PDB file of C-alpha atoms in Angstrom:
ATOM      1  CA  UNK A  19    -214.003-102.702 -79.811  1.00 93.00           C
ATOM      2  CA  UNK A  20    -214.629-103.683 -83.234  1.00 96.00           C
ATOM      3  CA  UNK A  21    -217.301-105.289 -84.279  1.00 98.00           C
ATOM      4  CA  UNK A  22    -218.260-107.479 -87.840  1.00 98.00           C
ATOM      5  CA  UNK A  23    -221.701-108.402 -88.418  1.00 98.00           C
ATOM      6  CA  UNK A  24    -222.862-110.598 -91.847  1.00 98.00           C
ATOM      7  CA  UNK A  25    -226.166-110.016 -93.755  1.00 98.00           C
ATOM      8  CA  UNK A  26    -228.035-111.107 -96.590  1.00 97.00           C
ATOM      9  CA  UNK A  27    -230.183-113.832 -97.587  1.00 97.00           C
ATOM     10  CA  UNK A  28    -230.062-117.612 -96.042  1.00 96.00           C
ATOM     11  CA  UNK A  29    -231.610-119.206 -98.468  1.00 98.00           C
ATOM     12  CA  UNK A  30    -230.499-119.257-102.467  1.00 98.00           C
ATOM     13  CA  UNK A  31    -231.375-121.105-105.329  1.00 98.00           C
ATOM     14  CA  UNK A  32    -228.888-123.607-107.816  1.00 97.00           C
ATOM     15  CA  UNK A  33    -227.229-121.147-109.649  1.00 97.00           C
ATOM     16  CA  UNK A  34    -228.108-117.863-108.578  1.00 98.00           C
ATOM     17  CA  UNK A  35    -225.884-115.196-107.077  1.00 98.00           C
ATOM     18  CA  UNK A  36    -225.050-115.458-103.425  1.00 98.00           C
ATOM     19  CA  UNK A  37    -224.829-111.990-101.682  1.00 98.00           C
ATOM     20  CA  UNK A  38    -223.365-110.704 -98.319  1.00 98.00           C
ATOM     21  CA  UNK A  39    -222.554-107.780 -96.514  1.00 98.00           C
ATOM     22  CA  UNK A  40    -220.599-107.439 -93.450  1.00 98.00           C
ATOM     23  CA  UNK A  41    -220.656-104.216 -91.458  1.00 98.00           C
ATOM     24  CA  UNK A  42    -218.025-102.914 -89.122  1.00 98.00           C
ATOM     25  CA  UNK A  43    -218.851-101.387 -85.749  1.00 97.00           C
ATOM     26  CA  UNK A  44    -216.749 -99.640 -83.323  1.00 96.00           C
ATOM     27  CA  UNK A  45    -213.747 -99.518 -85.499  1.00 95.00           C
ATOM     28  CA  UNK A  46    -212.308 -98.058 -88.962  1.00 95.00           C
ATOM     29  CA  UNK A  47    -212.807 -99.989 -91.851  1.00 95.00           C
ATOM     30  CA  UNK A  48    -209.233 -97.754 -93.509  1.00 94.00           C
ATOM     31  CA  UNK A  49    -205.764 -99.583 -93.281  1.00 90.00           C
ATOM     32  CA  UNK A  50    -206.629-102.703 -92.590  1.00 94.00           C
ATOM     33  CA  UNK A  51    -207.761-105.918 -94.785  1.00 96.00           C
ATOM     34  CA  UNK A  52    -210.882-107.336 -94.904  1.00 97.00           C
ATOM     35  CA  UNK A  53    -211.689-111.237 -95.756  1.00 98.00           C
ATOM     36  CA  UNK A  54    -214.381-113.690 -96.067  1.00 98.00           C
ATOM     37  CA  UNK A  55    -213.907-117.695 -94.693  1.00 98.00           C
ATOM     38  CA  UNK A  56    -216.698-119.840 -94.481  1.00 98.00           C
ATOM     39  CA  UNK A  57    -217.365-123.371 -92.957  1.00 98.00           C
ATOM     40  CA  UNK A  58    -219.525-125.866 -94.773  1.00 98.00           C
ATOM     41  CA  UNK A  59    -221.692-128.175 -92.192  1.00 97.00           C
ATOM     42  CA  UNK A  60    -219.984-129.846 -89.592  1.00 95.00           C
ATOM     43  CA  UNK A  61    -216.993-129.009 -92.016  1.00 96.00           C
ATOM     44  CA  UNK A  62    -213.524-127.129 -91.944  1.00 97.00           C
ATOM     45  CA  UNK A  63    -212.740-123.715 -92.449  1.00 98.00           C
ATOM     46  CA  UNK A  64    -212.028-122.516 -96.260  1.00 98.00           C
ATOM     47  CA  UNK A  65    -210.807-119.069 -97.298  1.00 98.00           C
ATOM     48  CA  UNK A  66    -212.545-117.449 -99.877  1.00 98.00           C
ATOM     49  CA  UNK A  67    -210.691-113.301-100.564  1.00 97.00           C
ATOM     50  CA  UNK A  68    -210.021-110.490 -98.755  1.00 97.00           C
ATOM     51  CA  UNK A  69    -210.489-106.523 -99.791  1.00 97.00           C
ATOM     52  CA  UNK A  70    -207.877-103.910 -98.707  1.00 95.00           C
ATOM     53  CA  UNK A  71    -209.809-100.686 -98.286  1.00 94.00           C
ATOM     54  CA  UNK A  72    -208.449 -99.226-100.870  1.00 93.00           C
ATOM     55  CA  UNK A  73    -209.911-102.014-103.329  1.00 95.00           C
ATOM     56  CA  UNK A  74    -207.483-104.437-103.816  1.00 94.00           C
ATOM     57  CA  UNK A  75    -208.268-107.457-103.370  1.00 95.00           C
ATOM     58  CA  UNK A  76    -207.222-111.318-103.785  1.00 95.00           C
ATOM     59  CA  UNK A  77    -208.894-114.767-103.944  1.00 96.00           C
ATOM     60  CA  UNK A  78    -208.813-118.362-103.248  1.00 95.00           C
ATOM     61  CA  UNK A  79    -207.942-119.354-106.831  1.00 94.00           C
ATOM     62  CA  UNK A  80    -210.584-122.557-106.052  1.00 94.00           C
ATOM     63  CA  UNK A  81    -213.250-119.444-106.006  1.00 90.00           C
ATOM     64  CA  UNK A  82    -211.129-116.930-108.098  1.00 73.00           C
ATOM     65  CA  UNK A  83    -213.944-117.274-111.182  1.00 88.00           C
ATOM     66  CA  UNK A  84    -216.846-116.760-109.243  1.00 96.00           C
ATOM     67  CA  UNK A  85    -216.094-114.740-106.437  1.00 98.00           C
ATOM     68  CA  UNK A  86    -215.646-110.626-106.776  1.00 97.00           C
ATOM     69  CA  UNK A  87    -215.392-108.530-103.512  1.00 98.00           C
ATOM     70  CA  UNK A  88    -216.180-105.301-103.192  1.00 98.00           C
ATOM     71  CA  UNK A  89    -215.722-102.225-100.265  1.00 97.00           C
ATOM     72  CA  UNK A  90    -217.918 -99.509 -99.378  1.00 97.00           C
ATOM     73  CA  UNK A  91    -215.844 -97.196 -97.029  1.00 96.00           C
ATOM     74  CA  UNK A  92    -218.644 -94.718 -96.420  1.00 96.00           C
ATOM     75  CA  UNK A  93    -220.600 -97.132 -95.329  1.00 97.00           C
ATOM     76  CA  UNK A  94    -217.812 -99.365 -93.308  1.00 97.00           C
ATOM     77  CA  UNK A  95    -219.435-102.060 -95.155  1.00 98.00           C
ATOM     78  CA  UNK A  96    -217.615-104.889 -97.808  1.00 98.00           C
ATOM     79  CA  UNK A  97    -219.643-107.279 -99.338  1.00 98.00           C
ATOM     80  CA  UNK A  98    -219.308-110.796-101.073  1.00 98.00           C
ATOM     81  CA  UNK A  99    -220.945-111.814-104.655  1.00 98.00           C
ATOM     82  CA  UNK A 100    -220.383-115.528-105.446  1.00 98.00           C
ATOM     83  CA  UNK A 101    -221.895-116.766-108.585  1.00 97.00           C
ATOM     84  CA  UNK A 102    -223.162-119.835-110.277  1.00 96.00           C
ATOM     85  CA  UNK A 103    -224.059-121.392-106.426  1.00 97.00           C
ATOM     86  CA  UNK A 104    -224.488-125.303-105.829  1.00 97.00           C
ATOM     87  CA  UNK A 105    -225.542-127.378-102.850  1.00 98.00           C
ATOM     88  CA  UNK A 106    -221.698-127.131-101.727  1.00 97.00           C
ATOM     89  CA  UNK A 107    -221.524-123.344-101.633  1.00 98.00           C
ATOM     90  CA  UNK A 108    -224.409-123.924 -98.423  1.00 98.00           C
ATOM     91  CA  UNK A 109    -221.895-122.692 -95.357  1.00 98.00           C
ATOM     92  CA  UNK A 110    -221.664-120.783 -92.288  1.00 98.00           C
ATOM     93  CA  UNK A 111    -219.882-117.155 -93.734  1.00 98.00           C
ATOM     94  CA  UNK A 112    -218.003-115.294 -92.053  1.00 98.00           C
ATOM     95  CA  UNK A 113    -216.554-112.196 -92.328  1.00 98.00           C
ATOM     96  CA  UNK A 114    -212.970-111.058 -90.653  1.00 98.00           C
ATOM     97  CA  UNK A 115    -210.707-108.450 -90.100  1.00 97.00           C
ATOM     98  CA  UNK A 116    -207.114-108.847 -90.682  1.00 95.00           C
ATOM     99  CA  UNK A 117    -204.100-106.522 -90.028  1.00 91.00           C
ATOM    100  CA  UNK A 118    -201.137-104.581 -92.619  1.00 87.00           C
ATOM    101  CA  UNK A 119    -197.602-106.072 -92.109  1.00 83.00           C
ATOM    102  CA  UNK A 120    -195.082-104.469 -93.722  1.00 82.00           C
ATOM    103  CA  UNK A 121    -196.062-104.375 -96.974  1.00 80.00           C
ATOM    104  CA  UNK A 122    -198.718-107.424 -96.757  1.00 85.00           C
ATOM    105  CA  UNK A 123    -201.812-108.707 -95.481  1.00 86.00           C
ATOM    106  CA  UNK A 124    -200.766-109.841 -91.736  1.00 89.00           C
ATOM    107  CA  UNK A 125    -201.090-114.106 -91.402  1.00 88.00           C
ATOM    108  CA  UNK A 126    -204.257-113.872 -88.922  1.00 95.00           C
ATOM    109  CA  UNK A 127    -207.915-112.795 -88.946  1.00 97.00           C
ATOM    110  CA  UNK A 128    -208.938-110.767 -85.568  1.00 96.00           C
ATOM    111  CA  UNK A 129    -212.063-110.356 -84.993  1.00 97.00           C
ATOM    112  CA  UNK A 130    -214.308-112.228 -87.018  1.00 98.00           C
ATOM    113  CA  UNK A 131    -218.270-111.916 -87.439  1.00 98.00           C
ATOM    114  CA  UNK A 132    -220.863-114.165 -85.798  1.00 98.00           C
ATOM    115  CA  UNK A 133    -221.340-116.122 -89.543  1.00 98.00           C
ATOM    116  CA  UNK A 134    -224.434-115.974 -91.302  1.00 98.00           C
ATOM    117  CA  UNK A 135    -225.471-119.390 -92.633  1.00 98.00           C
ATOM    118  CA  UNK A 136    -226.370-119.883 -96.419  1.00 98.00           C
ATOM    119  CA  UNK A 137    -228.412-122.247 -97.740  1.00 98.00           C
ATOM    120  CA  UNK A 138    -228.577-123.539-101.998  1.00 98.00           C
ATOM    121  CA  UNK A 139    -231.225-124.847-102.489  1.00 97.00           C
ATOM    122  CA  UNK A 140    -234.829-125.044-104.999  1.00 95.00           C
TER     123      UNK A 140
ATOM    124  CA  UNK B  18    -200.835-125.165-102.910  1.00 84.00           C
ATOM    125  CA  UNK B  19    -199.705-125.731 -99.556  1.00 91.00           C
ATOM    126  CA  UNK B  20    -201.483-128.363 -97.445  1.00 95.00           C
ATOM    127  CA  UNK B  21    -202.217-128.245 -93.625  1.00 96.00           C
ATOM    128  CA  UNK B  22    -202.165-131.521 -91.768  1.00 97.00           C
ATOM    129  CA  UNK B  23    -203.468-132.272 -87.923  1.00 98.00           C
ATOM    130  CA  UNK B  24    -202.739-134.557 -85.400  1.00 97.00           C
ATOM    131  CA  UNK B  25    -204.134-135.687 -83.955  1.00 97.00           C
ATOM    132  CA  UNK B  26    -208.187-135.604 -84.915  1.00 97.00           C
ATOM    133  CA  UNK B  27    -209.345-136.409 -81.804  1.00 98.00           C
ATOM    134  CA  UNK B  28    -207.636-135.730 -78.391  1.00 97.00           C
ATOM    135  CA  UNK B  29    -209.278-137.201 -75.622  1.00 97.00           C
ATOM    136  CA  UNK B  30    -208.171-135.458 -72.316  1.00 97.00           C
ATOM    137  CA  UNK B  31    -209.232-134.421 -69.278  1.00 97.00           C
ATOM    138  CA  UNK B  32    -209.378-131.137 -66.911  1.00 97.00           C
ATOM    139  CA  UNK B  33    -206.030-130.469 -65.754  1.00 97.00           C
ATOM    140  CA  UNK B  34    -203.998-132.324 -68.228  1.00 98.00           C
ATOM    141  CA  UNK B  35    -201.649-131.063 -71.082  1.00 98.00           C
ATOM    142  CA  UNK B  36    -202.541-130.889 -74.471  1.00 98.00           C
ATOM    143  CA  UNK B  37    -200.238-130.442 -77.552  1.00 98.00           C
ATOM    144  CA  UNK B  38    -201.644-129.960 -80.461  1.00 98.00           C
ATOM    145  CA  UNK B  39    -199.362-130.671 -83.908  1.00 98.00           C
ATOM    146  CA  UNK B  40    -200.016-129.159 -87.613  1.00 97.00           C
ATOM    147  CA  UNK B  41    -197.781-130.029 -90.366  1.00 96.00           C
ATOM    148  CA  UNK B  42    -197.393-127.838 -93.204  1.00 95.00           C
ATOM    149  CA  UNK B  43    -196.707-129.295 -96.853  1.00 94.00           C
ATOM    150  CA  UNK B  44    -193.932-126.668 -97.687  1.00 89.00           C
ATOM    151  CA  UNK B  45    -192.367-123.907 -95.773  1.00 84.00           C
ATOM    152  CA  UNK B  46    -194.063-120.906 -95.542  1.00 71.00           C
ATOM    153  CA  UNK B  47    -192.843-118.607 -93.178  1.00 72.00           C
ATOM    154  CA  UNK B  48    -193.786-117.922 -89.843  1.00 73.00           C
ATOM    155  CA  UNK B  49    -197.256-116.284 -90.717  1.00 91.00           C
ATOM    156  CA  UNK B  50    -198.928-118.938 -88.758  1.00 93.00           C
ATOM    157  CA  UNK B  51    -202.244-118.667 -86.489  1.00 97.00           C
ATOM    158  CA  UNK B  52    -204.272-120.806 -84.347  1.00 98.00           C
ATOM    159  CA  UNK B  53    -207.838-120.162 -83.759  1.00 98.00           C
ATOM    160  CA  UNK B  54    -209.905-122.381 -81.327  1.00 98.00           C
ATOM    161  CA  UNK B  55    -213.797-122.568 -82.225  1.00 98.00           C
ATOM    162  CA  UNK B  56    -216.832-123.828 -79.692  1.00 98.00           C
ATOM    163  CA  UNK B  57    -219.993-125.140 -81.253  1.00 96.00           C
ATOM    164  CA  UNK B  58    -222.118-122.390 -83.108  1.00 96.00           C
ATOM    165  CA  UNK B  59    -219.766-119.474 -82.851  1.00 97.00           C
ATOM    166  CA  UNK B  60    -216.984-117.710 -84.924  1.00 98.00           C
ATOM    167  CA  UNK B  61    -213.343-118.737 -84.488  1.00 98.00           C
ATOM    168  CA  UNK B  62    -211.445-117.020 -81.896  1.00 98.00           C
ATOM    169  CA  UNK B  63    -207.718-116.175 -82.650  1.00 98.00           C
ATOM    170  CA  UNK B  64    -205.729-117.317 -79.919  1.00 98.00           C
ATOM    171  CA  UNK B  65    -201.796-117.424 -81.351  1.00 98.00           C
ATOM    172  CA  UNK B  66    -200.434-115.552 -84.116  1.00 96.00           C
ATOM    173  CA  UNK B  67    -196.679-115.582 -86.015  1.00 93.00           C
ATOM    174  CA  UNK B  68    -196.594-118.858 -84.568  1.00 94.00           C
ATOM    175  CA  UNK B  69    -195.742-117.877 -81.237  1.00 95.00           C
ATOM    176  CA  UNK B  70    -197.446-114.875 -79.762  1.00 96.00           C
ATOM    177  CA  UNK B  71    -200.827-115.088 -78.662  1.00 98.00           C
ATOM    178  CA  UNK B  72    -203.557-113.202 -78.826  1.00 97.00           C
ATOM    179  CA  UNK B  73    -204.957-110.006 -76.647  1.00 96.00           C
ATOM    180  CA  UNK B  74    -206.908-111.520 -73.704  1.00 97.00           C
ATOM    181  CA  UNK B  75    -205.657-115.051 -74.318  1.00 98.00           C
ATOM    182  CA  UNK B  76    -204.550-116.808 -70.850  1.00 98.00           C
ATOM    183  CA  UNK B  77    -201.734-117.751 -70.203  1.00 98.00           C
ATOM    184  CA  UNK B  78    -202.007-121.601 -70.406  1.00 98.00           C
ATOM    185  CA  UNK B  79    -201.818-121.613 -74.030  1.00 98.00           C
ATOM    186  CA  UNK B  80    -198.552-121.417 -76.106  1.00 98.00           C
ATOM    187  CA  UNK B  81    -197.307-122.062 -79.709  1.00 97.00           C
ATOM    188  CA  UNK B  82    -194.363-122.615 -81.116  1.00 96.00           C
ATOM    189  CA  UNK B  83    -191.899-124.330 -84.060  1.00 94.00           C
ATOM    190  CA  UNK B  84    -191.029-122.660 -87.348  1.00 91.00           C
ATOM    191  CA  UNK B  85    -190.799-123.915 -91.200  1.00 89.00           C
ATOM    192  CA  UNK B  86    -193.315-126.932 -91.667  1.00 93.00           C
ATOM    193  CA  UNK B  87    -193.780-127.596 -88.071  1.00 95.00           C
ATOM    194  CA  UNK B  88    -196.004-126.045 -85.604  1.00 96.00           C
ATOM    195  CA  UNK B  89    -197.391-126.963 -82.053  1.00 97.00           C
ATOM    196  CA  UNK B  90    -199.821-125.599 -79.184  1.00 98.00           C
ATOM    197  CA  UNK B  91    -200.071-126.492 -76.208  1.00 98.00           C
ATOM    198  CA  UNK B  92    -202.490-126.205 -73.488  1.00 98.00           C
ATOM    199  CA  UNK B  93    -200.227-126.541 -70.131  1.00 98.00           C
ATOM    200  CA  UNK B  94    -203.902-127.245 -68.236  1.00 98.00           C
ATOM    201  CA  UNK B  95    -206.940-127.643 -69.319  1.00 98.00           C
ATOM    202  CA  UNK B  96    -209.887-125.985 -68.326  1.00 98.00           C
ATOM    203  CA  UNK B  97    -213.330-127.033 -68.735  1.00 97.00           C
ATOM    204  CA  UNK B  98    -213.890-123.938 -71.484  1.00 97.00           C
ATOM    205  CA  UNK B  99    -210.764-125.144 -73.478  1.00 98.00           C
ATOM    206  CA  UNK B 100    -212.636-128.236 -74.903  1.00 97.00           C
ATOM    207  CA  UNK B 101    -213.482-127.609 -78.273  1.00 98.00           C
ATOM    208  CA  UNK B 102    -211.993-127.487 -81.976  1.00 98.00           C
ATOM    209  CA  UNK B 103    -208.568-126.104 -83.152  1.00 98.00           C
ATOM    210  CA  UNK B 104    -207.654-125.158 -86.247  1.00 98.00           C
ATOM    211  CA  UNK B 105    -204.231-124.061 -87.529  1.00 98.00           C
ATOM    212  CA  UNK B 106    -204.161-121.621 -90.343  1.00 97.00           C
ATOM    213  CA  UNK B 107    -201.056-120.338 -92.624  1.00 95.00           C
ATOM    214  CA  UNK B 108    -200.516-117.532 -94.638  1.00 93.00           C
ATOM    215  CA  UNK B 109    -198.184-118.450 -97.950  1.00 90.00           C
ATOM    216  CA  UNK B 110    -195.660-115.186 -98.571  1.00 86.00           C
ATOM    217  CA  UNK B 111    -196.723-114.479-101.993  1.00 85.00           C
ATOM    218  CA  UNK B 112    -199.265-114.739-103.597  1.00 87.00           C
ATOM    219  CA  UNK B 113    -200.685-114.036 -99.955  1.00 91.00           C
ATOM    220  CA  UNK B 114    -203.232-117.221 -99.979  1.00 92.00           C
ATOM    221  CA  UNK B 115    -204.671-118.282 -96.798  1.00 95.00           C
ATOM    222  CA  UNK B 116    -204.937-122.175 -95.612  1.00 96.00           C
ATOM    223  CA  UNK B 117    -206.471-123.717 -92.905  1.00 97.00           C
ATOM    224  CA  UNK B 118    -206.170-127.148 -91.415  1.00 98.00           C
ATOM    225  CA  UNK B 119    -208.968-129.655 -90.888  1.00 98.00           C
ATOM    226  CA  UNK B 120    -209.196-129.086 -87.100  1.00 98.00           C
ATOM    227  CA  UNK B 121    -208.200-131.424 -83.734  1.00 98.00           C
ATOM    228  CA  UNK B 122    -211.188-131.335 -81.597  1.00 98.00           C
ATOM    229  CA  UNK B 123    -210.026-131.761 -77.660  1.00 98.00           C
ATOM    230  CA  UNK B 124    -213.056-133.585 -75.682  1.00 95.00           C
TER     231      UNK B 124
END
């Protein structure tokens, strides 16, 4: 079955760019939506965008400004650049899959990666 | 911005009873509605989706339901794996913006 798995660095500094990949296993990264949620410490879950194969994306408008997503097909890989980091932007990551319905992004996330935490700080 | 409530935070229970979880949305929304139960240190795990149908693999003890601003699921039994955090999430028709609630942790 499918399979997501987050990489990049744990640790970045007060604004700097934060960087992920997630690469999918098992599966086809083509018709289906791909998003990024993450989960601050001992927090909630927040949604941050998701990435239609194609390109097309859409964002949390709190992260719409620093936030750009971007798919590599070839590679089954999408990846996350989030500028301008502070000490809140340290989180758990995750990546996600979500399904087409109809014309829209279906209302779930199935699977999701393992999370990759991510650390601001000097 | 629609705004996902809980209740309750806490649910103290024990194996074998019935749980029933509650989350409240702020406006209606549709029925693009999910609930996702999480154990320390791993991902979420979808277990319900459009409100009602639940997920492949996902036993049969656990059920959701209600429509509009009002959603529940229940656990019929509990089993000593089921104690952990759920979370409801909703999906807004357009724009297509994704919210989650704060979580009710079952211990």
């Amino acid at each position: 079955q499918v399979q997501l798995q987050e990489s990049g660095p744990g640790l970045v500094k007060p604004s700097e760019t934060l960087s992920l990949t997630c690469t999918v296993s098992g599966g086809s990264i083509y018709s289906y939506y791909w998003s990024w949620i993450r989960q601050a410490p001992g927090k909630g879950l927040e949604w941050i965008g998701y990435i239609y194969f194609s390109g097309s994306t859409n964002y949390n408008p709190s992260f719409k400004s620093r936030v750009t997503l971007s798919v590599d097909t070839s590679k089954k890989q999408f990846s996350l650049k989030m500028t301008s980091v502070t000490a809140a932007d340290t989180a758990v990551y995750f990546c996600a899959r979500a399904d087409v319905s109809g014309v829209l992004i279906s209302g779930w996330f199935d699977p999701w990666g393992q999370g990759t935490l991510v650390t601001v700080s000097s | 911005e629609i705004v996902l409530t809980q209740s309750p935070v806490t649910l103290s229970l024990s194996p074998g009873e019935r749980a029933t979880l509650s989350c409240r949305a702020s406006q209606t929304a549709g029925n693009a509605f999910a609930w996702y139960q999480q154990k320390p240190g791993q991902a979420p795990r979808l277990l319900i989706y459009d409100a009602s149908n639940r997920a492949a693999g996902i036993p049969a003890r656990f059920s959701g339901s209600g429509s509009g601003t009002d959603f529940t699921l229940t656990i019929s039994s509990l089993e000593p794996e089921d104690f952990a955090v759920y979370y409801c999430q909703l999906r807004s028709n357009w724009p297509p913006i994704f919210t989650f609630g704060p979580g009710t942790k079952v211990d």
